[in-house]
């Protein structure tokens, strides 16, 4: 991740310039602009990790922030936790003297600790190399093995009148959610004022966006969407009309309201942004079958009729019971 002046200015706005927060995550706005525009973007951004994220972050959110900091070239960096070099909190977010630091993060994530996608809540003592290998294998499963079609990758269909959620997609299950849990405060620890932690900030839905790393995390989730579609097969966007024709309302950087259709927001280049090519080593990390160590070798075991020749009994067997 490259830290630009515009990114630093953005995080100063988020942490100091425009709002302060209470212990329960409530924002106290200091400008009408924040109330009418940026806060709406943030609220909708928290709804999910799909198209709303694309529209909110890249079509409007970046433009709003670019205007606030007078930098039309502003762009959010992404946190490439899918690569071995990115499987730790980026150092620029671990500097206590900068607005990128969040004191409510789990202290275990500091100082270059490798994230464990399989056990984000536990401080499991595992060889670093093995943890990285496990993460790459889990990425392969989430992006390839278990995500051969849209409903596997995005999750089950959920529409008005359907109160039975049939499951989340692979991208939300791993790695999206483990990254949130990993960076959040240890649950039930004291936050002060008699309040116990519920995983704040990143580890709870209501407070996740209070940690600056949230935005870079979700930028990489969006990147995974594009990468997934490039893997071939049946990996393509959903074609359900209910989804394609869904609409949401947003405000642009000039406070003008816009109605946005989902089907018009699936091509990143048409939305004015793209991701530079980057290595995806997990694509070659297909899980291997477990070895035969510890299993019984049955090749030299004699057939049952050779060991216990029941068929050769030529007289009755009497069993006495007392």
Short mmCIF file of the C-alpha atoms (twelve columns), coordinates in Angstrom:
data_MODEL
# 
_entry.id   MODEL 
# 
loop_
_atom_site.group_PDB 
_atom_site.id 
_atom_site.type_symbol 
_atom_site.label_atom_id 
_atom_site.label_alt_id 
_atom_site.label_comp_id 
_atom_site.label_asym_id 
_atom_site.label_seq_id 
_atom_site.Cartn_x 
_atom_site.Cartn_y 
_atom_site.Cartn_z 
_atom_site.pdbx_PDB_model_num 
ATOM 1   C CA . UNK A 1   0.000   0.000   0.000   1 
ATOM 2   C CA . UNK A 2   1.283   3.443   -0.914  1 
ATOM 3   C CA . UNK A 3   0.399   6.273   1.431   1 
ATOM 4   C CA . UNK A 4   -0.268  9.494   -0.478  1 
ATOM 5   C CA . UNK A 5   -0.838  12.973  0.901   1 
ATOM 6   C CA . UNK A 6   -4.484  12.797  -0.138  1 
ATOM 7   C CA . UNK A 7   -4.965  9.570   1.836   1 
ATOM 8   C CA . UNK A 8   -3.421  11.142  4.926   1 
ATOM 9   C CA . UNK A 9   -5.665  14.195  4.551   1 
ATOM 10  C CA . UNK A 10  -8.683  11.929  4.147   1 
ATOM 11  C CA . UNK A 11  -8.012  10.086  7.390   1 
ATOM 12  C CA . UNK A 12  -7.438  13.342  9.226   1 
ATOM 13  C CA . UNK A 13  -10.919 14.373  8.106   1 
ATOM 14  C CA . UNK A 14  -12.403 11.066  9.231   1 
ATOM 15  C CA . UNK A 15  -10.733 11.044  12.637  1 
ATOM 16  C CA . UNK A 16  -10.446 14.703  13.536  1 
ATOM 17  C CA . UNK A 17  -11.829 17.211  11.073  1 
ATOM 18  C CA . UNK A 18  -15.485 16.355  10.699  1 
ATOM 19  C CA . UNK A 19  -16.725 14.306  13.613  1 
ATOM 20  C CA . UNK A 20  -16.112 12.821  17.004  1 
ATOM 21  C CA . UNK A 21  -17.540 9.553   18.278  1 
ATOM 22  C CA . UNK A 22  -19.020 8.355   21.519  1 
ATOM 23  C CA . UNK A 23  -18.258 5.018   23.140  1 
ATOM 24  C CA . UNK A 24  -21.275 3.416   21.450  1 
ATOM 25  C CA . UNK A 25  -20.147 4.510   17.982  1 
ATOM 26  C CA . UNK A 26  -22.549 7.442   17.538  1 
ATOM 27  C CA . UNK A 27  -21.305 10.160  15.196  1 
ATOM 28  C CA . UNK A 28  -21.793 13.790  16.161  1 
ATOM 29  C CA . UNK A 29  -21.766 15.781  12.937  1 
ATOM 30  C CA . UNK A 30  -20.179 19.203  12.819  1 
ATOM 31  C CA . UNK A 31  -21.213 20.187  9.301   1 
ATOM 32  C CA . UNK A 32  -24.398 20.082  7.275   1 
ATOM 33  C CA . UNK A 33  -22.369 18.645  4.407   1 
ATOM 34  C CA . UNK A 34  -21.463 15.624  6.488   1 
ATOM 35  C CA . UNK A 35  -25.089 15.074  7.499   1 
ATOM 36  C CA . UNK A 36  -26.519 15.380  3.991   1 
ATOM 37  C CA . UNK A 37  -23.867 13.536  2.062   1 
ATOM 38  C CA . UNK A 38  -20.987 11.618  3.582   1 
ATOM 39  C CA . UNK A 39  -22.976 10.103  6.435   1 
ATOM 40  C CA . UNK A 40  -25.543 8.760   3.972   1 
ATOM 41  C CA . UNK A 41  -22.750 7.164   1.958   1 
ATOM 42  C CA . UNK A 42  -21.308 5.559   5.068   1 
ATOM 43  C CA . UNK A 43  -24.672 4.199   6.214   1 
ATOM 44  C CA . UNK A 44  -25.374 2.578   2.853   1 
ATOM 45  C CA . UNK A 45  -21.812 1.314   2.638   1 
ATOM 46  C CA . UNK A 46  -22.390 -0.712  5.775   1 
ATOM 47  C CA . UNK A 47  -25.340 -2.580  4.231   1 
ATOM 48  C CA . UNK A 48  -23.236 -5.102  2.360   1 
ATOM 49  C CA . UNK A 49  -20.147 -5.972  0.363   1 
ATOM 50  C CA . UNK A 50  -21.617 -6.080  -3.130  1 
ATOM 51  C CA . UNK A 51  -22.889 -3.505  -5.581  1 
ATOM 52  C CA . UNK A 52  -23.744 -0.924  -2.913  1 
ATOM 53  C CA . UNK A 53  -20.076 -0.969  -1.977  1 
ATOM 54  C CA . UNK A 54  -19.037 -0.392  -5.586  1 
ATOM 55  C CA . UNK A 55  -21.392 2.531   -6.081  1 
ATOM 56  C CA . UNK A 56  -20.863 4.075   -2.691  1 
ATOM 57  C CA . UNK A 57  -17.085 3.862   -2.512  1 
ATOM 58  C CA . UNK A 58  -15.997 4.356   -6.078  1 
ATOM 59  C CA . UNK A 59  -18.759 6.284   -7.800  1 
ATOM 60  C CA . UNK A 60  -19.558 8.770   -5.036  1 
ATOM 61  C CA . UNK A 61  -17.550 8.281   -1.846  1 
ATOM 62  C CA . UNK A 62  -14.140 8.917   -3.390  1 
ATOM 63  C CA . UNK A 63  -15.463 11.918  -5.301  1 
ATOM 64  C CA . UNK A 64  -16.973 13.409  -2.149  1 
ATOM 65  C CA . UNK A 65  -13.735 12.962  -0.239  1 
ATOM 66  C CA . UNK A 66  -11.729 14.273  -3.164  1 
ATOM 67  C CA . UNK A 67  -13.733 17.482  -3.065  1 
ATOM 68  C CA . UNK A 68  -13.459 17.767  0.719   1 
ATOM 69  C CA . UNK A 69  -9.665  17.605  0.555   1 
ATOM 70  C CA . UNK A 70  -9.444  19.485  -2.756  1 
ATOM 71  C CA . UNK A 71  -7.793  16.560  -4.529  1 
ATOM 72  C CA . UNK A 72  -9.723  15.232  -7.568  1 
ATOM 73  C CA . UNK A 73  -7.138  12.457  -8.000  1 
ATOM 74  C CA . UNK A 74  -7.872  10.938  -4.585  1 
ATOM 75  C CA . UNK A 75  -8.285  7.142   -4.618  1 
ATOM 76  C CA . UNK A 76  -8.609  4.610   -1.831  1 
ATOM 77  C CA . UNK A 77  -5.754  2.096   -1.567  1 
ATOM 78  C CA . UNK A 78  -6.636  -1.571  -1.105  1 
ATOM 79  C CA . UNK A 79  -5.250  -3.923  1.539   1 
ATOM 80  C CA . UNK A 80  -4.081  -7.047  -0.305  1 
ATOM 81  C CA . UNK A 81  -4.529  -9.585  2.491   1 
ATOM 82  C CA . UNK A 82  -4.792  -12.312 -0.190  1 
ATOM 83  C CA . UNK A 83  -1.016  -12.056 -0.780  1 
ATOM 84  C CA . UNK A 84  1.579   -13.326 1.759   1 
ATOM 85  C CA . UNK A 85  3.135   -9.858  2.016   1 
ATOM 86  C CA . UNK A 86  -0.254  -8.361  2.844   1 
ATOM 87  C CA . UNK A 87  -1.401  -10.884 5.466   1 
ATOM 88  C CA . UNK A 88  -0.665  -8.486  8.294   1 
ATOM 89  C CA . UNK A 89  -1.907  -5.069  9.319   1 
ATOM 90  C CA . UNK A 90  -0.202  -2.541  7.001   1 
ATOM 91  C CA . UNK A 91  2.479   -0.740  9.067   1 
ATOM 92  C CA . UNK A 92  1.057   2.701   8.303   1 
ATOM 93  C CA . UNK A 93  -2.073  1.747   10.284  1 
ATOM 94  C CA . UNK A 94  0.002   0.705   13.297  1 
ATOM 95  C CA . UNK A 95  1.562   4.082   14.091  1 
ATOM 96  C CA . UNK A 96  0.008   5.516   17.225  1 
ATOM 97  C CA . UNK A 97  0.829   9.113   16.314  1 
ATOM 98  C CA . UNK A 98  -1.211  9.070   13.088  1 
ATOM 99  C CA . UNK A 99  -4.987  9.231   12.478  1 
ATOM 100 C CA . UNK A 100 -4.763  5.809   10.813  1 
ATOM 101 C CA . UNK A 101 -4.306  4.184   14.217  1 
ATOM 102 C CA . UNK A 102 -7.335  2.800   16.084  1 
ATOM 103 C CA . UNK A 103 -6.748  2.208   19.796  1 
ATOM 104 C CA . UNK A 104 -9.709  -0.179  19.930  1 
ATOM 105 C CA . UNK A 105 -8.117  -2.763  17.655  1 
ATOM 106 C CA . UNK A 106 -7.116  -6.100  19.089  1 
ATOM 107 C CA . UNK A 107 -3.520  -5.527  20.300  1 
ATOM 108 C CA . UNK A 108 -2.631  -8.993  19.018  1 
ATOM 109 C CA . UNK A 109 -2.769  -7.723  15.408  1 
ATOM 110 C CA . UNK A 110 0.101   -5.299  15.940  1 
ATOM 111 C CA . UNK A 111 3.803   -5.585  15.103  1 
ATOM 112 C CA . UNK A 112 3.454   -7.655  11.957  1 
ATOM 113 C CA . UNK A 113 1.312   -10.511 13.301  1 
ATOM 114 C CA . UNK A 114 0.068   -12.747 10.479  1 
ATOM 115 C CA . UNK A 115 -3.699  -13.066 10.207  1 
ATOM 116 C CA . UNK A 116 -5.148  -16.570 10.451  1 
ATOM 117 C CA . UNK A 117 -8.242  -16.823 8.236   1 
ATOM 118 C CA . UNK A 118 -9.331  -20.032 9.959   1 
ATOM 119 C CA . UNK A 119 -9.038  -18.830 13.587  1 
ATOM 120 C CA . UNK A 120 -9.358  -15.016 13.666  1 
ATOM 121 C CA . UNK A 121 -10.480 -14.908 17.316  1 
ATOM 122 C CA . UNK A 122 -7.804  -17.205 18.691  1 
ATOM 123 C CA . UNK A 123 -4.143  -16.495 19.297  1 
ATOM 124 C CA . UNK A 124 -3.152  -19.862 17.879  1 
ATOM 125 C CA . UNK A 125 0.565   -20.572 18.038  1 
ATOM 126 C CA . UNK A 126 1.315   -21.771 14.521  1 
ATOM 127 C CA . UNK A 127 4.393   -21.629 12.362  1 
ATOM 128 C CA . UNK A 128 4.216   -18.445 10.268  1 
ATOM 129 C CA . UNK A 129 4.951   -20.323 7.066   1 
ATOM 130 C CA . UNK A 130 2.187   -22.824 7.783   1 
ATOM 131 C CA . UNK A 131 -0.308  -20.047 8.561   1 
ATOM 132 C CA . UNK A 132 0.454   -18.343 5.246   1 
ATOM 133 C CA . UNK A 133 0.073   -21.654 3.413   1 
ATOM 134 C CA . UNK A 134 -3.249  -22.307 5.152   1 
ATOM 135 C CA . UNK A 135 -4.481  -18.829 4.212   1 
ATOM 136 C CA . UNK A 136 -3.560  -19.309 0.560   1 
ATOM 137 C CA . UNK A 137 -5.348  -22.661 0.547   1 
ATOM 138 C CA . UNK A 138 -8.469  -21.085 2.053   1 
ATOM 139 C CA . UNK A 139 -8.333  -18.352 -0.591  1 
ATOM 140 C CA . UNK A 140 -8.231  -21.047 -3.287  1 
ATOM 141 C CA . UNK A 141 -11.301 -22.713 -1.797  1 
ATOM 142 C CA . UNK A 142 -13.233 -19.443 -1.449  1 
ATOM 143 C CA . UNK A 143 -12.384 -18.191 -4.927  1 
ATOM 144 C CA . UNK A 144 -12.198 -21.412 -6.959  1 
ATOM 145 C CA . UNK A 145 -13.232 -24.742 -5.396  1 
ATOM 146 C CA . UNK A 146 -16.344 -23.534 -3.564  1 
ATOM 147 C CA . UNK A 147 -17.189 -20.591 -5.839  1 
ATOM 148 C CA . UNK A 148 -17.832 -22.032 -9.271  1 
ATOM 149 C CA . UNK A 149 -20.976 -19.958 -9.878  1 
ATOM 150 C CA . UNK A 150 -22.495 -16.611 -8.755  1 
ATOM 151 C CA . UNK A 151 -24.747 -17.991 -6.013  1 
ATOM 152 C CA . UNK A 152 -21.800 -19.752 -4.387  1 
ATOM 153 C CA . UNK A 153 -19.606 -16.667 -4.517  1 
ATOM 154 C CA . UNK A 154 -22.198 -13.996 -3.642  1 
ATOM 155 C CA . UNK A 155 -24.562 -16.030 -1.478  1 
ATOM 156 C CA . UNK A 156 -28.128 -17.319 -1.657  1 
ATOM 157 C CA . UNK A 157 -30.955 -15.304 -3.192  1 
ATOM 158 C CA . UNK A 158 -32.628 -13.005 -0.658  1 
ATOM 159 C CA . UNK A 159 -35.665 -10.995 -1.756  1 
ATOM 160 C CA . UNK A 160 -38.636 -9.142  -0.283  1 
ATOM 161 C CA . UNK A 161 -40.899 -11.517 1.603   1 
ATOM 162 C CA . UNK A 162 -38.171 -14.105 2.101   1 
ATOM 163 C CA . UNK A 163 -37.241 -14.214 5.772   1 
ATOM 164 C CA . UNK A 164 -35.191 -17.370 5.478   1 
ATOM 165 C CA . UNK A 165 -31.581 -16.553 4.653   1 
ATOM 166 C CA . UNK A 166 -30.044 -19.603 2.986   1 
ATOM 167 C CA . UNK A 167 -26.431 -18.728 3.521   1 
ATOM 168 C CA . UNK A 168 -23.693 -16.252 2.758   1 
ATOM 169 C CA . UNK A 169 -21.304 -16.477 -0.156  1 
ATOM 170 C CA . UNK A 170 -17.750 -17.731 0.001   1 
ATOM 171 C CA . UNK A 171 -16.217 -14.259 -0.318  1 
ATOM 172 C CA . UNK A 172 -18.161 -13.022 2.714   1 
ATOM 173 C CA . UNK A 173 -17.490 -16.135 4.767   1 
ATOM 174 C CA . UNK A 174 -13.721 -16.231 4.136   1 
ATOM 175 C CA . UNK A 175 -11.810 -13.939 3.966   1 
ATOM 176 C CA . UNK A 176 -14.151 -10.948 4.462   1 
ATOM 177 C CA . UNK A 177 -15.536 -11.769 7.916   1 
ATOM 178 C CA . UNK A 178 -12.335 -13.213 9.494   1 
ATOM 179 C CA . UNK A 179 -10.486 -9.970  8.706   1 
ATOM 180 C CA . UNK A 180 -13.188 -7.996  10.537  1 
ATOM 181 C CA . UNK A 181 -13.090 -10.287 13.570  1 
ATOM 182 C CA . UNK A 182 -9.286  -10.378 13.656  1 
ATOM 183 C CA . UNK A 183 -8.933  -6.594  13.828  1 
ATOM 184 C CA . UNK A 184 -11.758 -6.006  16.311  1 
ATOM 185 C CA . UNK A 185 -11.348 -5.595  20.054  1 
ATOM 186 C CA . UNK A 186 -11.295 -8.770  22.130  1 
ATOM 187 C CA . UNK A 187 -14.921 -9.356  23.122  1 
ATOM 188 C CA . UNK A 188 -15.995 -8.719  26.723  1 
ATOM 189 C CA . UNK A 189 -12.956 -6.570  27.484  1 
ATOM 190 C CA . UNK A 190 -13.507 -3.271  29.290  1 
ATOM 191 C CA . UNK A 191 -13.982 -0.279  26.985  1 
ATOM 192 C CA . UNK A 192 -14.338 2.108   29.891  1 
ATOM 193 C CA . UNK A 193 -17.417 3.634   31.425  1 
ATOM 194 C CA . UNK A 194 -18.734 0.218   32.396  1 
ATOM 195 C CA . UNK A 195 -19.104 -0.918  28.774  1 
ATOM 196 C CA . UNK A 196 -17.867 -4.303  27.605  1 
ATOM 197 C CA . UNK A 197 -16.546 -4.810  24.099  1 
ATOM 198 C CA . UNK A 198 -18.713 -6.395  21.427  1 
ATOM 199 C CA . UNK A 199 -15.802 -6.620  19.014  1 
ATOM 200 C CA . UNK A 200 -15.479 -2.907  18.270  1 
ATOM 201 C CA . UNK A 201 -14.444 -1.428  15.996  1 
ATOM 202 C CA . UNK A 202 -13.879 -3.730  13.014  1 
ATOM 203 C CA . UNK A 203 -15.410 -6.784  14.652  1 
ATOM 204 C CA . UNK A 204 -18.959 -5.444  14.916  1 
ATOM 205 C CA . UNK A 205 -21.357 -4.363  12.172  1 
ATOM 206 C CA . UNK A 206 -22.372 -1.051  13.746  1 
ATOM 207 C CA . UNK A 207 -18.823 0.152   14.398  1 
ATOM 208 C CA . UNK A 208 -16.672 -1.393  11.657  1 
ATOM 209 C CA . UNK A 209 -16.299 1.811   9.625   1 
ATOM 210 C CA . UNK A 210 -14.893 3.667   12.648  1 
ATOM 211 C CA . UNK A 211 -11.564 1.954   11.980  1 
ATOM 212 C CA . UNK A 212 -9.780  3.513   8.974   1 
ATOM 213 C CA . UNK A 213 -8.591  0.075   7.821   1 
ATOM 214 C CA . UNK A 214 -12.243 -0.765  7.054   1 
ATOM 215 C CA . UNK A 215 -12.169 1.134   3.763   1 
ATOM 216 C CA . UNK A 216 -8.982  -0.491  2.491   1 
ATOM 217 C CA . UNK A 217 -10.280 -3.901  3.550   1 
ATOM 218 C CA . UNK A 218 -13.476 -3.502  1.538   1 
ATOM 219 C CA . UNK A 219 -11.567 -2.123  -1.421  1 
ATOM 220 C CA . UNK A 220 -9.797  -5.486  -1.622  1 
ATOM 221 C CA . UNK A 221 -13.107 -7.338  -1.296  1 
ATOM 222 C CA . UNK A 222 -14.260 -5.408  -4.360  1 
ATOM 223 C CA . UNK A 223 -10.993 -6.312  -6.088  1 
ATOM 224 C CA . UNK A 224 -11.661 -9.994  -5.343  1 
ATOM 225 C CA . UNK A 225 -14.968 -9.637  -7.199  1 
ATOM 226 C CA . UNK A 226 -13.125 -8.561  -10.336 1 
ATOM 227 C CA . UNK A 227 -10.432 -11.233 -9.924  1 
ATOM 228 C CA . UNK A 228 -13.075 -13.939 -9.434  1 
ATOM 229 C CA . UNK A 229 -14.845 -13.034 -12.680 1 
ATOM 230 C CA . UNK A 230 -11.526 -13.334 -14.500 1 
ATOM 231 C CA . UNK A 231 -11.005 -16.952 -13.413 1 
ATOM 232 C CA . UNK A 232 -13.329 -18.280 -16.118 1 
ATOM 233 C CA . UNK A 233 -15.994 -20.973 -16.118 1 
ATOM 234 C CA . UNK A 234 -19.426 -19.859 -14.874 1 
ATOM 235 C CA . UNK A 235 -17.938 -17.092 -12.765 1 
ATOM 236 C CA . UNK A 236 -19.961 -14.118 -13.884 1 
ATOM 237 C CA . UNK A 237 -22.282 -11.510 -12.419 1 
ATOM 238 C CA . UNK A 238 -25.788 -12.410 -11.300 1 
ATOM 239 C CA . UNK A 239 -28.388 -12.114 -14.081 1 
ATOM 240 C CA . UNK A 240 -31.525 -12.149 -11.911 1 
ATOM 241 C CA . UNK A 241 -33.693 -9.165  -13.024 1 
ATOM 242 C CA . UNK A 242 -34.718 -8.478  -9.414  1 
ATOM 243 C CA . UNK A 243 -31.069 -7.825  -8.618  1 
ATOM 244 C CA . UNK A 244 -30.092 -6.039  -11.821 1 
ATOM 245 C CA . UNK A 245 -33.050 -3.651  -11.638 1 
ATOM 246 C CA . UNK A 246 -32.699 -2.815  -7.950  1 
ATOM 247 C CA . UNK A 247 -32.075 0.888   -7.346  1 
ATOM 248 C CA . UNK A 248 -30.465 2.932   -4.589  1 
ATOM 249 C CA . UNK A 249 -30.236 6.645   -3.925  1 
ATOM 250 C CA . UNK A 250 -26.972 8.490   -3.308  1 
ATOM 251 C CA . UNK A 251 -25.663 12.023  -3.111  1 
ATOM 252 C CA . UNK A 252 -22.723 13.169  -5.200  1 
ATOM 253 C CA . UNK A 253 -19.932 15.556  -4.208  1 
ATOM 254 C CA . UNK A 254 -22.184 18.531  -5.020  1 
ATOM 255 C CA . UNK A 255 -25.087 17.307  -2.835  1 
ATOM 256 C CA . UNK A 256 -27.130 16.297  -5.879  1 
ATOM 257 C CA . UNK A 257 -29.248 13.140  -5.405  1 
ATOM 258 C CA . UNK A 258 -28.847 10.285  -7.878  1 
ATOM 259 C CA . UNK A 259 -30.781 7.084   -8.425  1 
ATOM 260 C CA . UNK A 260 -28.434 4.256   -9.329  1 
ATOM 261 C CA . UNK A 261 -29.405 0.944   -10.928 1 
ATOM 262 C CA . UNK A 262 -27.396 -2.135  -9.922  1 
ATOM 263 C CA . UNK A 263 -27.122 -3.421  -13.486 1 
ATOM 264 C CA . UNK A 264 -25.308 -0.235  -14.513 1 
ATOM 265 C CA . UNK A 265 -22.564 -0.655  -11.925 1 
ATOM 266 C CA . UNK A 266 -20.975 -4.013  -12.688 1 
ATOM 267 C CA . UNK A 267 -18.134 -2.883  -14.955 1 
ATOM 268 C CA . UNK A 268 -15.420 -1.131  -12.937 1 
ATOM 269 C CA . UNK A 269 -13.978 0.650   -15.968 1 
ATOM 270 C CA . UNK A 270 -17.359 2.161   -16.818 1 
ATOM 271 C CA . UNK A 271 -17.472 3.442   -13.256 1 
ATOM 272 C CA . UNK A 272 -14.153 5.196   -13.758 1 
ATOM 273 C CA . UNK A 273 -11.729 2.981   -11.864 1 
ATOM 274 C CA . UNK A 274 -9.730  -0.201  -12.264 1 
ATOM 275 C CA . UNK A 275 -7.172  -2.323  -10.418 1 
ATOM 276 C CA . UNK A 276 -3.604  -2.651  -11.612 1 
ATOM 277 C CA . UNK A 277 -2.540  -6.269  -12.266 1 
ATOM 278 C CA . UNK A 278 -1.119  -7.881  -9.132  1 
ATOM 279 C CA . UNK A 279 0.125   -11.335 -8.185  1 
ATOM 280 C CA . UNK A 280 -2.463  -13.805 -6.848  1 
ATOM 281 C CA . UNK A 281 -0.336  -16.719 -5.565  1 
ATOM 282 C CA . UNK A 282 -3.354  -18.514 -4.083  1 
ATOM 283 C CA . UNK A 283 -4.477  -19.468 -7.598  1 
ATOM 284 C CA . UNK A 284 -1.785  -22.185 -7.506  1 
ATOM 285 C CA . UNK A 285 -2.533  -23.379 -3.960  1 
ATOM 286 C CA . UNK A 286 -5.044  -26.126 -4.560  1 
ATOM 287 C CA . UNK A 287 -5.508  -28.173 -1.358  1 
ATOM 288 C CA . UNK A 288 -3.684  -31.499 -1.442  1 
ATOM 289 C CA . UNK A 289 -5.078  -34.815 -0.287  1 
ATOM 290 C CA . UNK A 290 -4.023  -36.002 3.132   1 
ATOM 291 C CA . UNK A 291 -1.338  -38.678 3.172   1 
ATOM 292 C CA . UNK A 292 -1.852  -42.266 4.280   1 
ATOM 293 C CA . UNK A 293 0.213   -41.823 7.433   1 
ATOM 294 C CA . UNK A 294 -1.554  -43.387 10.388  1 
ATOM 295 C CA . UNK A 295 -3.904  -45.449 8.231   1 
ATOM 296 C CA . UNK A 296 -3.899  -49.263 8.242   1 
ATOM 297 C CA . UNK A 297 -2.239  -50.881 5.243   1 
ATOM 298 C CA . UNK A 298 -4.802  -53.469 4.124   1 
ATOM 299 C CA . UNK A 299 -2.803  -54.861 1.210   1 
ATOM 300 C CA . UNK A 300 -1.211  -57.665 3.297   1 
ATOM 301 C CA . UNK A 301 -4.253  -58.611 5.369   1 
ATOM 302 C CA . UNK A 302 -5.587  -62.093 4.608   1 
ATOM 303 C CA . UNK A 303 -9.249  -62.540 3.606   1 
ATOM 304 C CA . UNK A 304 -11.659 -63.428 6.404   1 
ATOM 305 C CA . UNK A 305 -12.345 -66.912 5.026   1 
ATOM 306 C CA . UNK A 306 -8.634  -67.721 5.348   1 
ATOM 307 C CA . UNK A 307 -8.388  -66.581 8.949   1 
ATOM 308 C CA . UNK A 308 -11.756 -67.732 10.246  1 
ATOM 309 C CA . UNK A 309 -13.009 -70.553 7.955   1 
ATOM 310 C CA . UNK A 310 -16.670 -70.592 8.958   1 
ATOM 311 C CA . UNK A 311 -17.538 -72.361 5.714   1 
ATOM 312 C CA . UNK A 312 -15.467 -75.421 6.780   1 
ATOM 313 C CA . UNK A 313 -17.491 -76.199 9.902   1 
ATOM 314 C CA . UNK A 314 -18.757 -79.778 9.521   1 
ATOM 315 C CA . UNK A 315 -20.360 -80.323 12.916  1 
ATOM 316 C CA . UNK A 316 -22.580 -78.352 15.289  1 
ATOM 317 C CA . UNK A 317 -21.079 -75.976 17.823  1 
ATOM 318 C CA . UNK A 318 -22.620 -76.121 21.281  1 
ATOM 319 C CA . UNK A 319 -22.595 -73.057 23.508  1 
ATOM 320 C CA . UNK A 320 -23.275 -73.522 27.214  1 
ATOM 321 C CA . UNK A 321 -24.616 -70.717 29.340  1 
ATOM 322 C CA . UNK A 322 -24.703 -70.839 33.148  1 
# 
